[in-house]
Structures are given as structure tokens and as C-alpha cells.
Amino acid sequence: MPLFEYKCTPCGTRFEFLVRGELAPACPACKSEQVEKQLSVFAVGASSPKAAPMPAGSPCSSCQNPGACQFAN
């Protein structure tokens, strides 16, 4: 079930909608179904701008799973 970002055409509200089956997204503010899918921006942040990359195969603090972590380089 993908999560998409939308913008309501009538009122301009931006919101996320978890697509389930054939349900159409509706604006949570005005309930309009006149919405436009937006391009999502994927961002990864670090706790510090000086953070060093983790060595390959080392566990991260999120999952502690060496070699399989999506955050490890």
C-alpha cells in the first residue's frame, strides 16, 4: 500500500494518502476529490553535518542488522 502526497485543487491543502484498493483520495480540509498527485521528495538526514559514513557491514542504531540495513553505506 503506497503512500502518496497530494495537493487539493480547490483549497490548496497538501496531504498524504495511503492508497488502499480503489479508494480515491479526498482532501481532509474540504473533502474535495479534485486533487493532484505531487512529486515526493525523499530525504535522509544525519544528526550532524559532520557525521562520518558508517563502514560497510556495520550495524546502525536503527536496526542493529549488519549488512542488511537500508541506512548503511
mmCIF file of C-alpha atoms in Angstrom:
data_model
loop_
_atom_site.group_PDB
_atom_site.id
_atom_site.type_symbol
_atom_site.label_atom_id
_atom_site.label_comp_id
_atom_site.label_asym_id
_atom_site.label_seq_id
_atom_site.Cartn_x
_atom_site.Cartn_y
_atom_site.Cartn_z
ATOM 1 C CA MET A 1 0.000 0.000 0.000
ATOM 2 C CA PRO A 2 1.872 3.074 -1.199
ATOM 3 C CA LEU A 3 1.754 6.460 0.482
ATOM 4 C CA PHE A 4 1.328 9.378 -1.937
ATOM 5 C CA GLU A 5 1.367 13.143 -1.490
ATOM 6 C CA TYR A 6 -1.489 15.214 -2.937
ATOM 7 C CA LYS A 7 -2.493 18.864 -3.281
ATOM 8 C CA CYS A 8 -6.160 19.847 -3.238
ATOM 9 C CA THR A 9 -7.066 21.921 -6.311
ATOM 10 C CA PRO A 10 -9.906 23.969 -4.721
ATOM 11 C CA CYS A 11 -8.331 24.843 -1.343
ATOM 12 C CA GLY A 12 -4.586 24.177 -1.822
ATOM 13 C CA THR A 13 -4.196 21.865 1.171
ATOM 14 C CA ARG A 14 -1.278 19.429 0.885
ATOM 15 C CA PHE A 15 -1.745 15.984 2.428
ATOM 16 C CA GLU A 16 -0.613 12.367 2.307
ATOM 17 C CA PHE A 17 -2.908 9.479 1.447
ATOM 18 C CA LEU A 18 -2.308 5.762 1.965
ATOM 19 C CA VAL A 19 -3.716 4.103 -1.161
ATOM 20 C CA ARG A 20 -5.807 1.041 -0.296
ATOM 21 C CA GLY A 21 -7.510 -0.802 -3.116
ATOM 22 C CA GLU A 22 -9.554 1.518 -5.277
ATOM 23 C CA LEU A 23 -10.236 4.267 -2.732
ATOM 24 C CA ALA A 24 -9.878 7.756 -4.198
ATOM 25 C CA PRO A 25 -8.056 10.375 -2.120
ATOM 26 C CA ALA A 26 -10.127 13.234 -0.730
ATOM 27 C CA CYS A 27 -8.899 16.463 0.843
ATOM 28 C CA PRO A 28 -9.060 16.276 4.654
ATOM 29 C CA ALA A 29 -9.855 20.026 4.848
ATOM 30 C CA CYS A 30 -12.652 20.480 2.300
ATOM 31 C CA LYS A 31 -13.457 16.846 1.336
ATOM 32 C CA SER A 32 -12.949 17.571 -2.386
ATOM 33 C CA GLU A 33 -11.777 14.723 -4.603
ATOM 34 C CA GLN A 34 -10.229 17.220 -7.050
ATOM 35 C CA VAL A 35 -6.634 16.537 -6.034
ATOM 36 C CA GLU A 36 -3.311 16.402 -7.868
ATOM 37 C CA LYS A 37 -0.614 13.848 -7.076
ATOM 38 C CA GLN A 38 2.638 15.594 -6.137
ATOM 39 C CA LEU A 39 6.209 14.505 -6.622
ATOM 40 C CA SER A 40 7.542 13.193 -3.335
ATOM 41 C CA VAL A 41 10.931 14.286 -2.112
ATOM 42 C CA PHE A 42 12.916 11.561 -0.428
ATOM 43 C CA ALA A 43 15.283 12.909 2.192
ATOM 44 C CA VAL A 44 17.802 11.322 4.502
ATOM 45 C CA GLY A 45 19.230 13.365 7.306
ATOM 46 C CA ALA A 46 22.150 12.996 9.651
ATOM 47 C CA SER A 47 22.339 14.017 13.279
ATOM 48 C CA SER A 48 25.284 16.277 12.473
ATOM 49 C CA PRO A 49 26.573 17.858 9.273
ATOM 50 C CA LYS A 50 29.987 16.425 10.195
ATOM 51 C CA ALA A 51 28.702 12.850 10.575
ATOM 52 C CA ALA A 52 31.015 10.287 9.037
ATOM 53 C CA PRO A 53 29.629 7.466 6.893
ATOM 54 C CA MET A 54 29.329 4.085 8.574
ATOM 55 C CA PRO A 55 31.680 1.340 7.448
ATOM 56 C CA ALA A 56 30.002 -1.192 5.127
ATOM 57 C CA GLY A 57 28.579 -4.151 7.016
ATOM 58 C CA SER A 58 28.367 -2.405 10.375
ATOM 59 C CA PRO A 59 25.064 -2.220 12.262
ATOM 60 C CA CYS A 60 23.293 1.097 12.598
ATOM 61 C CA SER A 61 21.491 2.322 15.689
ATOM 62 C CA SER A 62 18.117 1.864 13.970
ATOM 63 C CA CYS A 63 18.089 -1.837 13.196
ATOM 64 C CA GLN A 64 21.317 -3.399 14.521
ATOM 65 C CA ASN A 65 21.363 -5.699 11.477
ATOM 66 C CA PRO A 66 24.857 -5.710 9.896
ATOM 67 C CA GLY A 67 24.904 -5.779 6.118
ATOM 68 C CA ALA A 68 21.134 -5.541 5.647
ATOM 69 C CA CYS A 69 20.443 -2.032 6.896
ATOM 70 C CA GLN A 70 18.928 0.395 4.419
ATOM 71 C CA PHE A 71 20.862 3.244 6.072
ATOM 72 C CA ALA A 72 24.345 1.694 5.881
ATOM 73 C CA ASN A 73 26.608 2.693 3.008
#
